[in-house]
PDB file of N, CA and C in Angstrom:
ATOM      1  N   MET A 118      98.188 -15.162 -35.108  1.00 46.00           N
ATOM      2  CA  MET A 118      98.607 -14.571 -36.356  1.00 46.00           C
ATOM      3  C   MET A 118      99.313 -13.255 -36.064  1.00 46.00           C
ATOM      4  N   SER A 119     100.407 -13.064 -36.720  1.00 52.00           N
ATOM      5  CA  SER A 119     101.232 -11.895 -36.497  1.00 52.00           C
ATOM      6  C   SER A 119     101.107 -10.936 -37.666  1.00 52.00           C
ATOM      7  N   GLY A 120     101.052  -9.661 -37.368  1.00 55.00           N
ATOM      8  CA  GLY A 120     101.001  -8.665 -38.429  1.00 55.00           C
ATOM      9  C   GLY A 120     102.377  -8.397 -39.007  1.00 55.00           C
ATOM     10  N   ILE A 121     102.421  -7.679 -40.099  1.00 53.00           N
ATOM     11  CA  ILE A 121     103.682  -7.356 -40.759  1.00 53.00           C
ATOM     12  C   ILE A 121     104.476  -6.352 -39.936  1.00 53.00           C
ATOM     13  N   VAL A 122     103.838  -5.278 -39.517  1.00 53.00           N
ATOM     14  CA  VAL A 122     104.526  -4.228 -38.770  1.00 53.00           C
ATOM     15  C   VAL A 122     105.024  -4.753 -37.429  1.00 53.00           C
ATOM     16  N   GLY A 123     104.222  -5.564 -36.762  1.00 51.00           N
ATOM     17  CA  GLY A 123     104.578  -6.063 -35.443  1.00 51.00           C
ATOM     18  C   GLY A 123     105.804  -6.942 -35.411  1.00 51.00           C
ATOM     19  N   ARG A 124     106.174  -7.505 -36.545  1.00 60.00           N
ATOM     20  CA  ARG A 124     107.355  -8.355 -36.613  1.00 60.00           C
ATOM     21  C   ARG A 124     108.631  -7.539 -36.756  1.00 60.00           C
ATOM     22  N   ASP A 125     108.510  -6.288 -37.030  1.00 68.00           N
ATOM     23  CA  ASP A 125     109.652  -5.442 -37.331  1.00 68.00           C
ATOM     24  C   ASP A 125     109.842  -4.422 -36.216  1.00 68.00           C
ATOM     25  N   PRO A 126     111.089  -4.121 -35.854  1.00 74.00           N
ATOM     26  CA  PRO A 126     111.309  -3.095 -34.825  1.00 74.00           C
ATOM     27  C   PRO A 126     110.690  -1.739 -35.165  1.00 74.00           C
ATOM     28  N   VAL A 127     110.442  -1.488 -36.447  1.00 76.00           N
ATOM     29  CA  VAL A 127     109.779  -0.235 -36.816  1.00 76.00           C
ATOM     30  C   VAL A 127     108.371  -0.188 -36.225  1.00 76.00           C
ATOM     31  N   GLY A 128     107.770  -1.343 -36.007  1.00 79.00           N
ATOM     32  CA  GLY A 128     106.454  -1.399 -35.363  1.00 79.00           C
ATOM     33  C   GLY A 128     106.481  -0.761 -33.986  1.00 79.00           C
ATOM     34  N   LYS A 129     107.563  -0.986 -33.262  1.00 82.00           N
ATOM     35  CA  LYS A 129     107.725  -0.395 -31.934  1.00 82.00           C
ATOM     36  C   LYS A 129     107.719   1.126 -32.039  1.00 82.00           C
ATOM     37  N   THR A 130     108.439   1.661 -33.001  1.00 86.00           N
ATOM     38  CA  THR A 130     108.505   3.111 -33.197  1.00 86.00           C
ATOM     39  C   THR A 130     107.136   3.682 -33.543  1.00 86.00           C
ATOM     40  N   ILE A 131     106.420   3.004 -34.428  1.00 86.00           N
ATOM     41  CA  ILE A 131     105.091   3.467 -34.835  1.00 86.00           C
ATOM     42  C   ILE A 131     104.144   3.483 -33.636  1.00 86.00           C
ATOM     43  N   VAL A 132     104.129   2.401 -32.880  1.00 88.00           N
ATOM     44  CA  VAL A 132     103.236   2.305 -31.720  1.00 88.00           C
ATOM     45  C   VAL A 132     103.613   3.350 -30.673  1.00 88.00           C
ATOM     46  N   GLU A 133     104.907   3.518 -30.406  1.00 89.00           N
ATOM     47  CA  GLU A 133     105.339   4.514 -29.423  1.00 89.00           C
ATOM     48  C   GLU A 133     104.908   5.921 -29.837  1.00 89.00           C
ATOM     49  N   GLU A 134     105.005   6.218 -31.124  1.00 91.00           N
ATOM     50  CA  GLU A 134     104.611   7.535 -31.630  1.00 91.00           C
ATOM     51  C   GLU A 134     103.105   7.765 -31.454  1.00 91.00           C
ATOM     52  N   PHE A 135     102.301   6.771 -31.822  1.00 91.00           N
ATOM     53  CA  PHE A 135     100.854   6.901 -31.631  1.00 91.00           C
ATOM     54  C   PHE A 135     100.513   7.035 -30.148  1.00 91.00           C
ATOM     55  N   ALA A 136     101.150   6.231 -29.298  1.00 92.00           N
ATOM     56  CA  ALA A 136     100.867   6.278 -27.862  1.00 92.00           C
ATOM     57  C   ALA A 136     101.260   7.629 -27.269  1.00 92.00           C
ATOM     58  N   ALA A 137     102.362   8.203 -27.736  1.00 94.00           N
ATOM     59  CA  ALA A 137     102.804   9.507 -27.236  1.00 94.00           C
ATOM     60  C   ALA A 137     101.852  10.620 -27.680  1.00 94.00           C
ATOM     61  N   ASN A 138     101.385  10.540 -28.915  1.00 95.00           N
ATOM     62  CA  ASN A 138     100.504  11.576 -29.451  1.00 95.00           C
ATOM     63  C   ASN A 138      99.051  11.422 -29.021  1.00 95.00           C
ATOM     64  N   HIS A 139      98.671  10.209 -28.652  1.00 94.00           N
ATOM     65  CA  HIS A 139      97.281   9.925 -28.267  1.00 94.00           C
ATOM     66  C   HIS A 139      97.275   9.032 -27.017  1.00 94.00           C
ATOM     67  N   PRO A 140      97.732   9.550 -25.878  1.00 93.00           N
ATOM     68  CA  PRO A 140      97.852   8.709 -24.678  1.00 93.00           C
ATOM     69  C   PRO A 140      96.525   8.153 -24.173  1.00 93.00           C
ATOM     70  N   ASP A 141      95.418   8.760 -24.583  1.00 95.00           N
ATOM     71  CA  ASP A 141      94.106   8.292 -24.140  1.00 95.00           C
ATOM     72  C   ASP A 141      93.547   7.188 -25.029  1.00 95.00           C
ATOM     73  N   TRP A 142      94.212   6.883 -26.142  1.00 95.00           N
ATOM     74  CA  TRP A 142      93.745   5.832 -27.047  1.00 95.00           C
ATOM     75  C   TRP A 142      94.049   4.456 -26.470  1.00 95.00           C
ATOM     76  N   SER A 143      93.143   3.521 -26.690  1.00 95.00           N
ATOM     77  CA  SER A 143      93.359   2.131 -26.283  1.00 95.00           C
ATOM     78  C   SER A 143      94.259   1.440 -27.310  1.00 95.00           C
ATOM     79  N   ASP A 144      94.750   0.270 -26.946  1.00 94.00           N
ATOM     80  CA  ASP A 144      95.550  -0.521 -27.888  1.00 94.00           C
ATOM     81  C   ASP A 144      94.741  -0.825 -29.146  1.00 94.00           C
ATOM     82  N   GLU A 145      93.448  -1.087 -28.962  1.00 95.00           N
ATOM     83  CA  GLU A 145      92.576  -1.384 -30.099  1.00 95.00           C
ATOM     84  C   GLU A 145      92.469  -0.185 -31.042  1.00 95.00           C
ATOM     85  N   GLN A 146      92.367   1.016 -30.478  1.00 96.00           N
ATOM     86  CA  GLN A 146      92.269   2.220 -31.306  1.00 96.00           C
ATOM     87  C   GLN A 146      93.557   2.457 -32.092  1.00 96.00           C
ATOM     88  N   ILE A 147      94.692   2.248 -31.452  1.00 92.00           N
ATOM     89  CA  ILE A 147      95.973   2.407 -32.150  1.00 92.00           C
ATOM     90  C   ILE A 147      96.079   1.383 -33.267  1.00 92.00           C
ATOM     91  N   CYS A 148      95.729   0.142 -32.969  1.00 92.00           N
ATOM     92  CA  CYS A 148      95.764  -0.926 -33.974  1.00 92.00           C
ATOM     93  C   CYS A 148      94.863  -0.580 -35.156  1.00 92.00           C
ATOM     94  N   ASP A 149      93.642  -0.158 -34.876  1.00 94.00           N
ATOM     95  CA  ASP A 149      92.697   0.202 -35.941  1.00 94.00           C
ATOM     96  C   ASP A 149      93.227   1.344 -36.790  1.00 94.00           C
ATOM     97  N   ARG A 150      93.821   2.333 -36.167  1.00 92.00           N
ATOM     98  CA  ARG A 150      94.328   3.498 -36.908  1.00 92.00           C
ATOM     99  C   ARG A 150      95.487   3.115 -37.827  1.00 92.00           C
ATOM    100  N   ILE A 151      96.397   2.278 -37.346  1.00 88.00           N
ATOM    101  CA  ILE A 151      97.517   1.827 -38.181  1.00 88.00           C
ATOM    102  C   ILE A 151      96.989   0.998 -39.345  1.00 88.00           C
ATOM    103  N   ASN A 152      96.096   0.061 -39.064  1.00 89.00           N
ATOM    104  CA  ASN A 152      95.584  -0.838 -40.101  1.00 89.00           C
ATOM    105  C   ASN A 152      94.692  -0.134 -41.120  1.00 89.00           C
ATOM    106  N   ARG A 153      94.145   1.008 -40.770  1.00 90.00           N
ATOM    107  CA  ARG A 153      93.264   1.749 -41.677  1.00 90.00           C
ATOM    108  C   ARG A 153      93.971   2.117 -42.984  1.00 90.00           C
ATOM    109  N   GLU A 154      95.274   2.245 -42.944  1.00 82.00           N
ATOM    110  CA  GLU A 154      96.043   2.662 -44.117  1.00 82.00           C
ATOM    111  C   GLU A 154      96.280   1.524 -45.117  1.00 82.00           C
ATOM    112  N   TYR A 155      95.950   0.299 -44.744  1.00 82.00           N
ATOM    113  CA  TYR A 155      96.288  -0.866 -45.564  1.00 82.00           C
ATOM    114  C   TYR A 155      95.059  -1.710 -45.884  1.00 82.00           C
ATOM    115  N   THR A 156      95.130  -2.451 -46.983  1.00 80.00           N
ATOM    116  CA  THR A 156      94.055  -3.351 -47.374  1.00 80.00           C
ATOM    117  C   THR A 156      93.960  -4.524 -46.405  1.00 80.00           C
ATOM    118  N   GLU A 157      95.093  -5.110 -46.071  1.00 82.00           N
ATOM    119  CA  GLU A 157      95.160  -6.223 -45.121  1.00 82.00           C
ATOM    120  C   GLU A 157      95.737  -5.709 -43.802  1.00 82.00           C
ATOM    121  N   PRO A 158      95.290  -6.241 -42.669  1.00 82.00           N
ATOM    122  CA  PRO A 158      95.854  -5.806 -41.388  1.00 82.00           C
ATOM    123  C   PRO A 158      97.367  -6.045 -41.333  1.00 82.00           C
ATOM    124  N   VAL A 159      98.089  -5.062 -40.825  1.00 83.00           N
ATOM    125  CA  VAL A 159      99.541  -5.183 -40.739  1.00 83.00           C
ATOM    126  C   VAL A 159     100.038  -5.329 -39.308  1.00 83.00           C
ATOM    127  N   ILE A 160      99.151  -5.115 -38.345  1.00 85.00           N
ATOM    128  CA  ILE A 160      99.540  -5.244 -36.946  1.00 85.00           C
ATOM    129  C   ILE A 160      98.316  -5.709 -36.159  1.00 85.00           C
ATOM    130  N   THR A 161      98.565  -6.487 -35.120  1.00 87.00           N
ATOM    131  CA  THR A 161      97.481  -6.978 -34.273  1.00 87.00           C
ATOM    132  C   THR A 161      97.449  -6.191 -32.966  1.00 87.00           C
ATOM    133  N   VAL A 162      96.346  -6.283 -32.254  1.00 90.00           N
ATOM    134  CA  VAL A 162      96.233  -5.614 -30.958  1.00 90.00           C
ATOM    135  C   VAL A 162      97.295  -6.157 -30.003  1.00 90.00           C
ATOM    136  N   ALA A 163      97.554  -7.454 -30.049  1.00 88.00           N
ATOM    137  CA  ALA A 163      98.574  -8.053 -29.179  1.00 88.00           C
ATOM    138  C   ALA A 163      99.948  -7.441 -29.439  1.00 88.00           C
ATOM    139  N   GLU A 164     100.235  -7.148 -30.701  1.00 85.00           N
ATOM    140  CA  GLU A 164     101.521  -6.532 -31.030  1.00 85.00           C
ATOM    141  C   GLU A 164     101.579  -5.087 -30.547  1.00 85.00           C
ATOM    142  N   VAL A 165     100.459  -4.375 -30.636  1.00 86.00           N
ATOM    143  CA  VAL A 165     100.412  -3.009 -30.098  1.00 86.00           C
ATOM    144  C   VAL A 165     100.687  -3.060 -28.599  1.00 86.00           C
ATOM    145  N   THR A 166     100.043  -3.991 -27.911  1.00 87.00           N
ATOM    146  CA  THR A 166     100.239  -4.147 -26.471  1.00 87.00           C
ATOM    147  C   THR A 166     101.700  -4.449 -26.160  1.00 87.00           C
ATOM    148  N   GLN A 167     102.316  -5.286 -26.968  1.00 84.00           N
ATOM    149  CA  GLN A 167     103.724  -5.652 -26.771  1.00 84.00           C
ATOM    150  C   GLN A 167     104.632  -4.438 -26.925  1.00 84.00           C
ATOM    151  N   TRP A 168     104.387  -3.625 -27.927  1.00 80.00           N
ATOM    152  CA  TRP A 168     105.275  -2.504 -28.246  1.00 80.00           C
ATOM    153  C   TRP A 168     104.942  -1.222 -27.500  1.00 80.00           C
ATOM    154  N   ARG A 169     103.735  -1.106 -26.977  1.00 81.00           N
ATOM    155  CA  ARG A 169     103.331   0.143 -26.309  1.00 81.00           C
ATOM    156  C   ARG A 169     104.166   0.349 -25.051  1.00 81.00           C
ATOM    157  N   PRO A 170     104.715   1.548 -24.891  1.00 75.00           N
ATOM    158  CA  PRO A 170     105.538   1.791 -23.696  1.00 75.00           C
ATOM    159  C   PRO A 170     104.688   1.803 -22.430  1.00 75.00           C
ATOM    160  N   GLU A 171     105.315   1.420 -21.328  1.00 70.00           N
ATOM    161  CA  GLU A 171     104.637   1.468 -20.035  1.00 70.00           C
ATOM    162  C   GLU A 171     104.388   2.925 -19.669  1.00 70.00           C
ATOM    163  N   VAL A 172     103.235   3.193 -19.107  1.00 54.00           N
ATOM    164  CA  VAL A 172     102.929   4.543 -18.646  1.00 54.00           C
ATOM    165  C   VAL A 172     103.349   4.630 -17.189  1.00 54.00           C
ATOM    166  N   THR A 173     104.272   5.551 -16.913  1.00 44.00           N
ATOM    167  CA  THR A 173     104.751   5.706 -15.541  1.00 44.00           C
ATOM    168  C   THR A 173     104.402   7.098 -15.040  1.00 44.00           C
ATOM    169  N   SER A 174     104.151   7.194 -13.747  1.00 40.00           N
ATOM    170  CA  SER A 174     103.815   8.497 -13.161  1.00 40.00           C
ATOM    171  C   SER A 174     104.990   9.012 -12.373  1.00 40.00           C
TER     172      SER A 174
END
């Protein structure tokens, strides 16, 4: 099942912003925080994983 945000390129921007501001958060935490604003889930953990930028050193 796919969330609403994850189907849209704006989902990538949202996930990148959360990951940049909270680099210690897991994909699950980012997903939970985004979905907290809505009655129905709008993004899945798999979509967060897909959109989250790679961490490079």
